[in-house]
CSV table of C-alpha atoms in Angstrom, one decimal:
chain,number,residue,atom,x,y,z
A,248,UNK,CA,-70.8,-70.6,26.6
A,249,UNK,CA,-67.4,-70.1,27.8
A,250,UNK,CA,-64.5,-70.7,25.6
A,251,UNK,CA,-61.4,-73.0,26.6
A,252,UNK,CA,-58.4,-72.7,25.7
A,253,UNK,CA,-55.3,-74.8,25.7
A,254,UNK,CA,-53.0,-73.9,28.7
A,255,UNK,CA,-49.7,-73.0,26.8
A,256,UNK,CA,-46.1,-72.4,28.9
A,257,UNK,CA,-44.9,-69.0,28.6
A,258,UNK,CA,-41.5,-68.2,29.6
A,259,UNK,CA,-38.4,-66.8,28.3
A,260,UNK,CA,-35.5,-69.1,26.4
A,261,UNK,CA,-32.0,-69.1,28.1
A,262,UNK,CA,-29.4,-71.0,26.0
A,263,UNK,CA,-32.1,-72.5,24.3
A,264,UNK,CA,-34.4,-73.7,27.2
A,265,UNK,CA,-37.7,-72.6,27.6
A,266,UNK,CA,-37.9,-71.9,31.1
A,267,UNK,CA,-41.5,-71.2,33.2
A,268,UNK,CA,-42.8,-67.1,34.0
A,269,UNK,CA,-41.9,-68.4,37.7
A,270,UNK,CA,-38.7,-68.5,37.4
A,271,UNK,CA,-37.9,-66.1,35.5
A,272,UNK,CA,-40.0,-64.0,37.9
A,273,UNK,CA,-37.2,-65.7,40.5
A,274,UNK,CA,-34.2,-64.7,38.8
A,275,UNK,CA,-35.5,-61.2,38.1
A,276,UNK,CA,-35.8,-60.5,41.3
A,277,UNK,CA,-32.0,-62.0,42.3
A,278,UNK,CA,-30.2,-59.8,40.0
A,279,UNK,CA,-32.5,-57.0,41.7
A,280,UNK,CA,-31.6,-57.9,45.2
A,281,UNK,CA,-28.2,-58.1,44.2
A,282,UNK,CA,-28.5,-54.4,42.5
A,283,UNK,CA,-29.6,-53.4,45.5
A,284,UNK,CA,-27.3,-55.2,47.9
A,285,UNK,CA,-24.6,-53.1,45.5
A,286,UNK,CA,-26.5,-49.4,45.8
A,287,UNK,CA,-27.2,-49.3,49.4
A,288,UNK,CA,-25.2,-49.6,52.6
A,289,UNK,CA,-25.5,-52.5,54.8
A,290,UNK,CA,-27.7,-52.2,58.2
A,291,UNK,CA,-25.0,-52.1,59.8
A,292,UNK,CA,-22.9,-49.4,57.9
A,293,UNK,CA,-21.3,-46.2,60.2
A,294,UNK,CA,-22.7,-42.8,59.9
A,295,UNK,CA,-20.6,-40.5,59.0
A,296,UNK,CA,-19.1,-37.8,61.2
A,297,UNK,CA,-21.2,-35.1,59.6
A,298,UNK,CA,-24.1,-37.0,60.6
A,299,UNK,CA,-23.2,-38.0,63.9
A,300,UNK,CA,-22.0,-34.5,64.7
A,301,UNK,CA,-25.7,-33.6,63.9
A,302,UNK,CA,-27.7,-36.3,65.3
A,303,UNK,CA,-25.6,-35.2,68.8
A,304,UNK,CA,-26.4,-31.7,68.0
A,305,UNK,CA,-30.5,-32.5,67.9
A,306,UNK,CA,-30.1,-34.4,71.0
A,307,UNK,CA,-28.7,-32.2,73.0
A,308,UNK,CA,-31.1,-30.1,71.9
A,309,UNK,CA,-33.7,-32.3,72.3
A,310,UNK,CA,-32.2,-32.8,76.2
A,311,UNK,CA,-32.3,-28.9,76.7
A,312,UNK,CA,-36.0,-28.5,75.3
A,313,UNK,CA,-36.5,-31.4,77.8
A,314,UNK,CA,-34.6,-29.8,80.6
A,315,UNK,CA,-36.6,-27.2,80.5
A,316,UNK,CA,-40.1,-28.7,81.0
A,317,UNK,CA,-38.4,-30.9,83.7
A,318,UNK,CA,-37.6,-27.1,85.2
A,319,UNK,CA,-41.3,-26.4,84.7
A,320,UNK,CA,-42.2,-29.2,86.6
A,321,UNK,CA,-39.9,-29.4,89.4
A,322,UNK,CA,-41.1,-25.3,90.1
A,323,UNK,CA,-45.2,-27.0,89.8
A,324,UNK,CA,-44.1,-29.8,92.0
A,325,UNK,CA,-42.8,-27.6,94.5
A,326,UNK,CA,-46.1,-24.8,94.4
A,327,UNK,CA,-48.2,-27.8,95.0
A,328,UNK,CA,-46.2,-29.3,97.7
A,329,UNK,CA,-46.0,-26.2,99.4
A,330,UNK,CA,-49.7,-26.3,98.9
A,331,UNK,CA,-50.4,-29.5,99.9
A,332,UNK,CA,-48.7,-28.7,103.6
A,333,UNK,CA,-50.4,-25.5,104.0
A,334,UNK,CA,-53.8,-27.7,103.5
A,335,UNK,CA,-52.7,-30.8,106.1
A,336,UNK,CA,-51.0,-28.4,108.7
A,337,UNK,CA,-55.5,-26.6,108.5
A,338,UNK,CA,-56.4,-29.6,109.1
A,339,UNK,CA,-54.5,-30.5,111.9
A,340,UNK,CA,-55.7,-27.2,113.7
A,341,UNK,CA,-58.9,-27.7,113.1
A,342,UNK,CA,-58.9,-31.5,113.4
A,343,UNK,CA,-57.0,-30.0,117.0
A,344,UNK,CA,-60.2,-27.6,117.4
A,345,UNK,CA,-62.5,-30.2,116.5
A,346,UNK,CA,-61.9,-32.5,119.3
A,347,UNK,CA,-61.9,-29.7,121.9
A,348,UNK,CA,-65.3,-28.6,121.0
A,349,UNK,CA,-66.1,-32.5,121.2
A,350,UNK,CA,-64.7,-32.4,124.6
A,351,UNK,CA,-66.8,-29.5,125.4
A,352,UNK,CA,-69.7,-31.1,124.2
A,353,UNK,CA,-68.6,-34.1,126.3
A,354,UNK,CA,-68.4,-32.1,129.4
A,355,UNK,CA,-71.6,-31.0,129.0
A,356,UNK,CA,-73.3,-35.1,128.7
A,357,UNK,CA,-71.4,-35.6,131.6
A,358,UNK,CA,-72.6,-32.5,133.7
A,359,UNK,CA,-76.2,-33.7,132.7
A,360,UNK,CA,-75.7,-37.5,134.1
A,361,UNK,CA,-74.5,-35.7,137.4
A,362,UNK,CA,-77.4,-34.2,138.0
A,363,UNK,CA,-80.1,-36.5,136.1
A,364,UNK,CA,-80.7,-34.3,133.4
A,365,UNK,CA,-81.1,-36.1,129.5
A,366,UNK,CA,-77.2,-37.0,129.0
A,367,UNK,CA,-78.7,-39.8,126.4
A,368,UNK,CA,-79.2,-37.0,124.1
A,369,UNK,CA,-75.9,-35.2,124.5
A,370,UNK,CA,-74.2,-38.6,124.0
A,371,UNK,CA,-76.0,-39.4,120.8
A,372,UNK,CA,-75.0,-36.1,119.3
A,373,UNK,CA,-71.7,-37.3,120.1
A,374,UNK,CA,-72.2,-40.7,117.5
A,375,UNK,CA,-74.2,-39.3,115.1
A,376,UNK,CA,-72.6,-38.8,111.4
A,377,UNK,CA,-74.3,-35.6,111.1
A,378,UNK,CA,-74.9,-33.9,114.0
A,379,UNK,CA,-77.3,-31.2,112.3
A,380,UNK,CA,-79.8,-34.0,110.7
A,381,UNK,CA,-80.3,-35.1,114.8
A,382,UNK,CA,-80.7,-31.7,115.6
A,383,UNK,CA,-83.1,-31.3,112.8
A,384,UNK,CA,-84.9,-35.1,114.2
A,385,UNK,CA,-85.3,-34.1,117.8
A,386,UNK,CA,-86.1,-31.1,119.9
A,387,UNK,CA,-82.6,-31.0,121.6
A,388,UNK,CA,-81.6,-27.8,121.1
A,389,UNK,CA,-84.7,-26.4,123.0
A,390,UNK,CA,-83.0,-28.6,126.2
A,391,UNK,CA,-79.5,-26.6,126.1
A,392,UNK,CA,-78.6,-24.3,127.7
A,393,UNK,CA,-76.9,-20.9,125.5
A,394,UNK,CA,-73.6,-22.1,126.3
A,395,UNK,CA,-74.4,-25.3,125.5
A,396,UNK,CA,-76.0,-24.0,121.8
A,397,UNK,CA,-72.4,-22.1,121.0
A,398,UNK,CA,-70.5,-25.3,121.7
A,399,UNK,CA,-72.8,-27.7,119.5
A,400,UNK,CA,-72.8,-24.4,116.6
A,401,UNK,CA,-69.0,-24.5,117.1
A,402,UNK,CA,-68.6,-28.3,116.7
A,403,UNK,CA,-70.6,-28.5,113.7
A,404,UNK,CA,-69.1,-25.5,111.7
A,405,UNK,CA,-65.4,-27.1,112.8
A,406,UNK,CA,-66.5,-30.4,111.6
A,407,UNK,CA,-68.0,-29.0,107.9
A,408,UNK,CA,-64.9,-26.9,108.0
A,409,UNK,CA,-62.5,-29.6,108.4
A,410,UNK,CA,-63.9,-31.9,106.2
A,411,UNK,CA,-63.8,-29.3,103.0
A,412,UNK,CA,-60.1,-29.0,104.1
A,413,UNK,CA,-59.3,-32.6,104.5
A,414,UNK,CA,-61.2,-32.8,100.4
A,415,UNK,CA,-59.3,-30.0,99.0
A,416,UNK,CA,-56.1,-31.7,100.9
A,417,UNK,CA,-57.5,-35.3,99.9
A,418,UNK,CA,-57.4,-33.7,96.0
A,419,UNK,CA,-53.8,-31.8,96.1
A,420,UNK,CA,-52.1,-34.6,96.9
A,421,UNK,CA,-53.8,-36.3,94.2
A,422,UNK,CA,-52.6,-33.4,91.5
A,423,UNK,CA,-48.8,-33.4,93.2
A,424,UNK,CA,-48.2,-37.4,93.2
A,425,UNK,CA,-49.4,-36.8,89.2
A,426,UNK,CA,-47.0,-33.9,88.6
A,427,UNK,CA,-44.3,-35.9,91.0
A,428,UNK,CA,-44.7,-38.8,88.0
A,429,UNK,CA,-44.5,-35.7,85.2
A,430,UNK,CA,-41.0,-35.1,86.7
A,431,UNK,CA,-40.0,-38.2,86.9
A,432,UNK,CA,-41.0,-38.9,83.1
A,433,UNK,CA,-39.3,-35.4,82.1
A,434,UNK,CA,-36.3,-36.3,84.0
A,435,UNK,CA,-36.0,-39.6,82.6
A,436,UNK,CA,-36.5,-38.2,79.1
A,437,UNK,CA,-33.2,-35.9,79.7
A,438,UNK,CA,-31.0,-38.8,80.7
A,439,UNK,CA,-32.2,-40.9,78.2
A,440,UNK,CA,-31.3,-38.5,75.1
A,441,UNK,CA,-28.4,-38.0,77.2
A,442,UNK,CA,-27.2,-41.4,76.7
A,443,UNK,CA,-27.7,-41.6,73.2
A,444,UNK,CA,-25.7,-38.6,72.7
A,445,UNK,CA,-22.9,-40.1,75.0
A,446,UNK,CA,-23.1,-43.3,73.2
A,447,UNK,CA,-22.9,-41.7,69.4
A,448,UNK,CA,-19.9,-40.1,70.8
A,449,UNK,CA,-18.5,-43.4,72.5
A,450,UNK,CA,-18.3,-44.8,69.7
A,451,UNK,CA,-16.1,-42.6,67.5
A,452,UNK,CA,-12.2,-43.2,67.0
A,453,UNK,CA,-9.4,-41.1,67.7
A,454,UNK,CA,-9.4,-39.8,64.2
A,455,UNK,CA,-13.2,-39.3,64.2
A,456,UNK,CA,-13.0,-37.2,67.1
A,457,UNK,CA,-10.5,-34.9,65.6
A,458,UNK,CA,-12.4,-34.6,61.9
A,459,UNK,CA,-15.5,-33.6,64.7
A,460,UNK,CA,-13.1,-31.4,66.7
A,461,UNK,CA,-12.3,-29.6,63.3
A,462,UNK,CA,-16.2,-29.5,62.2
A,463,UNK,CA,-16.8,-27.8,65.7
A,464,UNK,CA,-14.0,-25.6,65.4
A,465,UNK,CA,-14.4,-24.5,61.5
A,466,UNK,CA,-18.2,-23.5,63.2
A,467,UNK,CA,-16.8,-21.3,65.6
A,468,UNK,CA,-14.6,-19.7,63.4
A,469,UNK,CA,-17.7,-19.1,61.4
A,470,UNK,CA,-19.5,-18.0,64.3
A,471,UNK,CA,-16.9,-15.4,65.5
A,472,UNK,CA,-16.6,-13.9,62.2
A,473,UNK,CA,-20.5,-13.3,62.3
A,474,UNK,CA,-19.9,-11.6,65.7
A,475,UNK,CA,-17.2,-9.2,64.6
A,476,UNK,CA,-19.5,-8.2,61.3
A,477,UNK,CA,-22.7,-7.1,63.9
A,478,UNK,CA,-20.0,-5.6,66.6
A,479,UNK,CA,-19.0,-3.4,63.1
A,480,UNK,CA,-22.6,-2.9,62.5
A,481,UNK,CA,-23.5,-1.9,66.1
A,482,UNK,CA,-20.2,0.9,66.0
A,483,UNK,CA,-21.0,2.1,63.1
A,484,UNK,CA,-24.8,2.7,63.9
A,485,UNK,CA,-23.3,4.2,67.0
A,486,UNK,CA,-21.1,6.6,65.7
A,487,UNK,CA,-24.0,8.0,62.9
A,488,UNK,CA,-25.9,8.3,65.9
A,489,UNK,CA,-23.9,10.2,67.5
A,490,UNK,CA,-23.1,12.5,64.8
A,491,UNK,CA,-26.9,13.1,63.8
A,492,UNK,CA,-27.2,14.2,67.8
A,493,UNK,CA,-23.7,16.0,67.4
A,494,UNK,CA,-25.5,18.1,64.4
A,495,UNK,CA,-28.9,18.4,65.8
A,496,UNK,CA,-27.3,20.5,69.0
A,497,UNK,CA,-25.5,22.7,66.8
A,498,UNK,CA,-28.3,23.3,65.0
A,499,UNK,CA,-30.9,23.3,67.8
A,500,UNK,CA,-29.0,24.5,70.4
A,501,UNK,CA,-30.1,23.4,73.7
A,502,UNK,CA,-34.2,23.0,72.5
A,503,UNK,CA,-35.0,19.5,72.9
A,504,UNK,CA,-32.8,18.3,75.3
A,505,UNK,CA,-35.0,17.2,78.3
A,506,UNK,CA,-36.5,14.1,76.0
A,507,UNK,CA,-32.5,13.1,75.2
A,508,UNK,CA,-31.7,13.4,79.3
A,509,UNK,CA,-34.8,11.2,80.0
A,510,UNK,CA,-33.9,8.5,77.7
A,511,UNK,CA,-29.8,8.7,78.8
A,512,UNK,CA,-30.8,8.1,82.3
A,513,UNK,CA,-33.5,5.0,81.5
A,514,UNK,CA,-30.4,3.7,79.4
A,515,UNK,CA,-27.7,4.6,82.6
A,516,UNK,CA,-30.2,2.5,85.0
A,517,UNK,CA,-29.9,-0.2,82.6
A,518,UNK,CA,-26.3,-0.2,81.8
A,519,UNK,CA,-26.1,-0.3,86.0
A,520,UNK,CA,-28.2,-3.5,86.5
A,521,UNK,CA,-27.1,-5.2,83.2
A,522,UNK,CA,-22.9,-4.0,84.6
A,523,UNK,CA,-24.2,-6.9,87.7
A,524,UNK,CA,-25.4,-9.3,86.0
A,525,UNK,CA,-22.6,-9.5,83.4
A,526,UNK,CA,-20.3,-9.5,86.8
A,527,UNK,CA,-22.0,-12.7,87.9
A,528,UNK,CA,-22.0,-13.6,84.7
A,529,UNK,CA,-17.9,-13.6,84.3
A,530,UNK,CA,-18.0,-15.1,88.0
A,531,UNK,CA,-19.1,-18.3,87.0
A,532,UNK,CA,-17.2,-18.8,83.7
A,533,UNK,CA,-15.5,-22.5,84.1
A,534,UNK,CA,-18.6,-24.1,86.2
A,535,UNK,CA,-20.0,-27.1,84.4
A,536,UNK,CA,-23.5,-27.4,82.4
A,537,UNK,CA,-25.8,-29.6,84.8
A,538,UNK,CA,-29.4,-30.2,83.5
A,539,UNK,CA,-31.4,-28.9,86.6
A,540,UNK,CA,-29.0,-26.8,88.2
A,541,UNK,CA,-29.5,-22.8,89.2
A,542,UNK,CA,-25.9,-22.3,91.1
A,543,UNK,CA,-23.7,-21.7,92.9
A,544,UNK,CA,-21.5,-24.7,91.4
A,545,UNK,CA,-23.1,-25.5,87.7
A,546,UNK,CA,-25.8,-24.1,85.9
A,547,UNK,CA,-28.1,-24.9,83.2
A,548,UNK,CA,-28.8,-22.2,80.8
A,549,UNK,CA,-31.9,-20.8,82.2
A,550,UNK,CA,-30.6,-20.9,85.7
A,551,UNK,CA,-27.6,-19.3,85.2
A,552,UNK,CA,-29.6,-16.1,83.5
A,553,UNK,CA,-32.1,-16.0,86.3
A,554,UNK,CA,-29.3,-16.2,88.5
A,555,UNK,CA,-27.3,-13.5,86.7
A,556,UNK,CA,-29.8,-11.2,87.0
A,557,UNK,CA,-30.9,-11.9,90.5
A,558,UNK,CA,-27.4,-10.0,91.7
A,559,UNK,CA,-29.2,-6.9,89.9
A,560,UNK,CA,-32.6,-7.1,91.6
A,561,UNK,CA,-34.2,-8.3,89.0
A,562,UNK,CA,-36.1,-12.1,89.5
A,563,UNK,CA,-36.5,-13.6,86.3
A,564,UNK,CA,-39.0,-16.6,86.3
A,565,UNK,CA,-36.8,-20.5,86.0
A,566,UNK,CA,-37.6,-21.6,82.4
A,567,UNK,CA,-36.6,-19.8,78.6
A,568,UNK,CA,-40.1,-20.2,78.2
A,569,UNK,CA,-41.3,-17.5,80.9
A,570,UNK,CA,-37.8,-15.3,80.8
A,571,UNK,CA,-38.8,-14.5,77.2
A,572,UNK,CA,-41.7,-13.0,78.3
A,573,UNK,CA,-40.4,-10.9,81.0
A,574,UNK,CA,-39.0,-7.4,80.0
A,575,UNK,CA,-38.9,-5.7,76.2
A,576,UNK,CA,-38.2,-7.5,73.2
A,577,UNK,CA,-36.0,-5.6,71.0
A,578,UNK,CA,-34.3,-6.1,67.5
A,579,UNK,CA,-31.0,-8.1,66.9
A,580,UNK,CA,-29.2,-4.7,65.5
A,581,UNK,CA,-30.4,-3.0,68.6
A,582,UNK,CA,-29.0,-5.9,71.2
A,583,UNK,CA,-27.2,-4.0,74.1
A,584,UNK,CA,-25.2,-5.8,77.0
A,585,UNK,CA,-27.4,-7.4,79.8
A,586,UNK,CA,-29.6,-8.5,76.9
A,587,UNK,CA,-31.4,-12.4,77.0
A,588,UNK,CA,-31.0,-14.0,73.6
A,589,UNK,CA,-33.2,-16.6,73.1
A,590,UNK,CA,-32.7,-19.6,70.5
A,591,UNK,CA,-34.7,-21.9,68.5
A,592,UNK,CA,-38.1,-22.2,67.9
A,593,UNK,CA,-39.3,-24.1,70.7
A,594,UNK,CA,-37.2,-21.2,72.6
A,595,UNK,CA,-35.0,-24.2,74.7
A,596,UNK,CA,-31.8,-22.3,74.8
A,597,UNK,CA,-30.4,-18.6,76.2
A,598,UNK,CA,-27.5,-16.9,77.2
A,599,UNK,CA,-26.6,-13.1,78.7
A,600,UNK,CA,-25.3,-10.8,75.6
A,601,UNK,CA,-21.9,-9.0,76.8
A,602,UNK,CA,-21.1,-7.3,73.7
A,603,UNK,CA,-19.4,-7.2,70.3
A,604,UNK,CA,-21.7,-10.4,69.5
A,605,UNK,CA,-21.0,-12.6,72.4
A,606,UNK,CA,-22.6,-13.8,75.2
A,607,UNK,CA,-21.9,-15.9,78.4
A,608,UNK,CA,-24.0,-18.9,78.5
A,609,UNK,CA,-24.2,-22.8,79.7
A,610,UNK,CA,-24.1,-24.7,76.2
A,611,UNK,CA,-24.8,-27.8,77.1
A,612,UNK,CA,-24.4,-31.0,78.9
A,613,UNK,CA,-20.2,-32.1,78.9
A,614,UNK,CA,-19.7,-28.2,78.7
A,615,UNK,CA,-18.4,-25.3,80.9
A,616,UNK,CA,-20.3,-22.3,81.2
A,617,UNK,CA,-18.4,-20.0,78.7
A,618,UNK,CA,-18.1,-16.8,76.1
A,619,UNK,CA,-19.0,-17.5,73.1
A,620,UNK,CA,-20.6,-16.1,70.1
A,621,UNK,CA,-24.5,-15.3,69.4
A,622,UNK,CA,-24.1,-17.2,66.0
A,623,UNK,CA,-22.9,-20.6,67.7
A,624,UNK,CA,-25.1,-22.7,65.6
A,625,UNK,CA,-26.0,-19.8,62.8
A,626,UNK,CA,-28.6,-16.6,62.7
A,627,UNK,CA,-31.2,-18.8,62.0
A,628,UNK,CA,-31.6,-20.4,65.1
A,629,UNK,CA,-31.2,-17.2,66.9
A,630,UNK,CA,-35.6,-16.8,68.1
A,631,UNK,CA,-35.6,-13.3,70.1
A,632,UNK,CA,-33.7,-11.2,72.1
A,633,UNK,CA,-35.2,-9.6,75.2
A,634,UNK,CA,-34.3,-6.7,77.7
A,635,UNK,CA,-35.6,-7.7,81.1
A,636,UNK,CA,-35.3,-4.5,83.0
């Protein structure tokens, strides 16, 4: 049997008064709110400039990575447009071809009411949906003549031919109107991260702007100090190079020499090309970052590399994700001018190498294509470097 018990108040005393678990529950959880209310920021509170400066740093990255599938998708749209006229311009001909060998056909009905012959049959060849199951239903082809036989073979192999075109034309413009909404997805993904960035920045006062103008500036310092140490690196690799070759002549004599001549004139043709592309290169210092663009007034980063390098003979494909696999990919102490450097681990960013650890590149959006060091946002972002010729 179940024992009862007496229901007793439990509680805490305050000055005295026994007050209910409730309550005290209640004002627990006050002083708590009010602890917390003390700890933590408001809602509302400003980030600082260090996080600002780095949420505008991811989304500009993000915009880039998303720049360059918009590229990817513009350069699908356009294959499959190209495609898609190819197809409908078939099936005008044959649509064109089609109807003569139905007028031919028709000639032949009429010829055959002239002279009293069975036009009825002629005509309903004409109507039918498929013109081989009649044929396959009647004896008619035993009534026509030879000409008559190539005419009705010609219509029928037009008219399976042009309707597998006006199917395969039927299904690309199917695939292009969904890569036409890809692109307008990818391009509204850019301009949306675009915003944010603009807004973040917006939003900052004069004196914000220059503690972020110093942040950006104590990086570059950083980043040009990081390009003088691999430039010192790179000479002095290239001077114990040359001293090692120095010492193998003397010692040799001239033994040896043809692998040496072979591997100077593979470097001379590249030095030649890369001398072009770095020309360009310098040519379009000054031009703004546009998301999108491939010249001759802005560039995106991708575009003004495959552009570069155009001038030298060499077509590069449109994104950073293709150009990276175009050419040789080398080490970072072995990076010569004319040299892609590729950045990030999705592989969203790249500039041309000139040298002494810099490179020409379009940074990013509210930028001006410019020189500036490989180590802009550290070593660690820094994913490949690639020689494409």
């Amino acid at each position: 049997m179940a024992s009862h018990r007496k229901w007793s108040p439990t509680g805490t005393r305050i000055a005295g008064i026994r007050t209910p678990a409730l309550a005290t529950a209640a004002l627990t959880s006050v002083a708590l709110l009010s602890q917390t209310a003390n700890a933590a920021p408001s809602a509302d509170s400003k980030p600082s400039i260090e996080e600002v400066e780095k949420k505008v740093d991811d989304l500009y990255h993000q915009a880039e990575a998303a720049t360059e599938k918009y590229n990817a998708t513009r350069e699908k749209t356009a294959q499959q447009r190209k495609r898609v006229d190819s197809l409908l311009d078939d099936v005008a001909q044959r649509t064109e071809k089609l109807n003569t060998a139905r007028d031919e056909l028709g000639s032949f009905a009429a010829a055959q009411y002239r002279t009293g012959a069975s036009a009825p049959d002629t005509a309903t060849l004409l109507l039918a949906d498929n013109p081989q199951d009649y044929f396959d239903q009647t004896q008619l082809m035993s009534r026509l003549t030879s000409r008559q036989k190539v005419a009705v073979d010609d219509y029928i192999t037009e008219q399976a031919a042009t309707t597998k075109k006006r199917a395969e034309a039927s299904q690309s413009l199917q695939t292009l109107t969904t890569t036409q909404s890809a692109l307008r997805t990818s391009k509204a993904d850019v301009q949306r991260k675009l915003a944010e960035a603009r807004d973040l920045l917006s939003k900052l006062t004069a004196e914000e702007k220059a503690r972020l103008a110093a942040i950006e500036k104590k990086k570059q310092e950083a980043a040009d100090r990081k390009a003088a140490e691999l430039a010192q690196q790179q000479a002095a690799a290239e001077k114990k190079a040359q001293e090692a070759a120095a010492q193998q002549q003397t010692t040799t004599g001239t033994t040896g020499t043809t692998g040496t001549t072979g591997s100077s004139a593979t470097d001379s043709s590249y030095t030649a090309k890369a001398d072009k592309a770095l020309a360009f290169a310098r040519a379009q210092v000054g031009k703004p970052y546009v998301w999108g663009a491939t010249g001759p007034g802005s560039y995106d980063c991708s575009g003004l590399t495959q552009a570069a390098w155009k001038t030298a003979g060499v077509d590069l494909p449109r994104t950073t994700w293709d150009q990276v696999n175009v050419g040789t990919t080398v080490p970072l102490s072995d990076i010569k001018p004319g040299d892609l450097v590729f950045f990030y681990d999705d592989i969203s960013h790249v500039g041309l190498y000139v040298g002494n650890g810099m490179m020409i590149h379009a940074p990013k959006p509210g930028a001006y294509v410019r020189e500036e060091s490989i180590f802009y946002g550290g070593e660690s972002i820094i994913h490949s470097v690639v020689r494409p010729a």
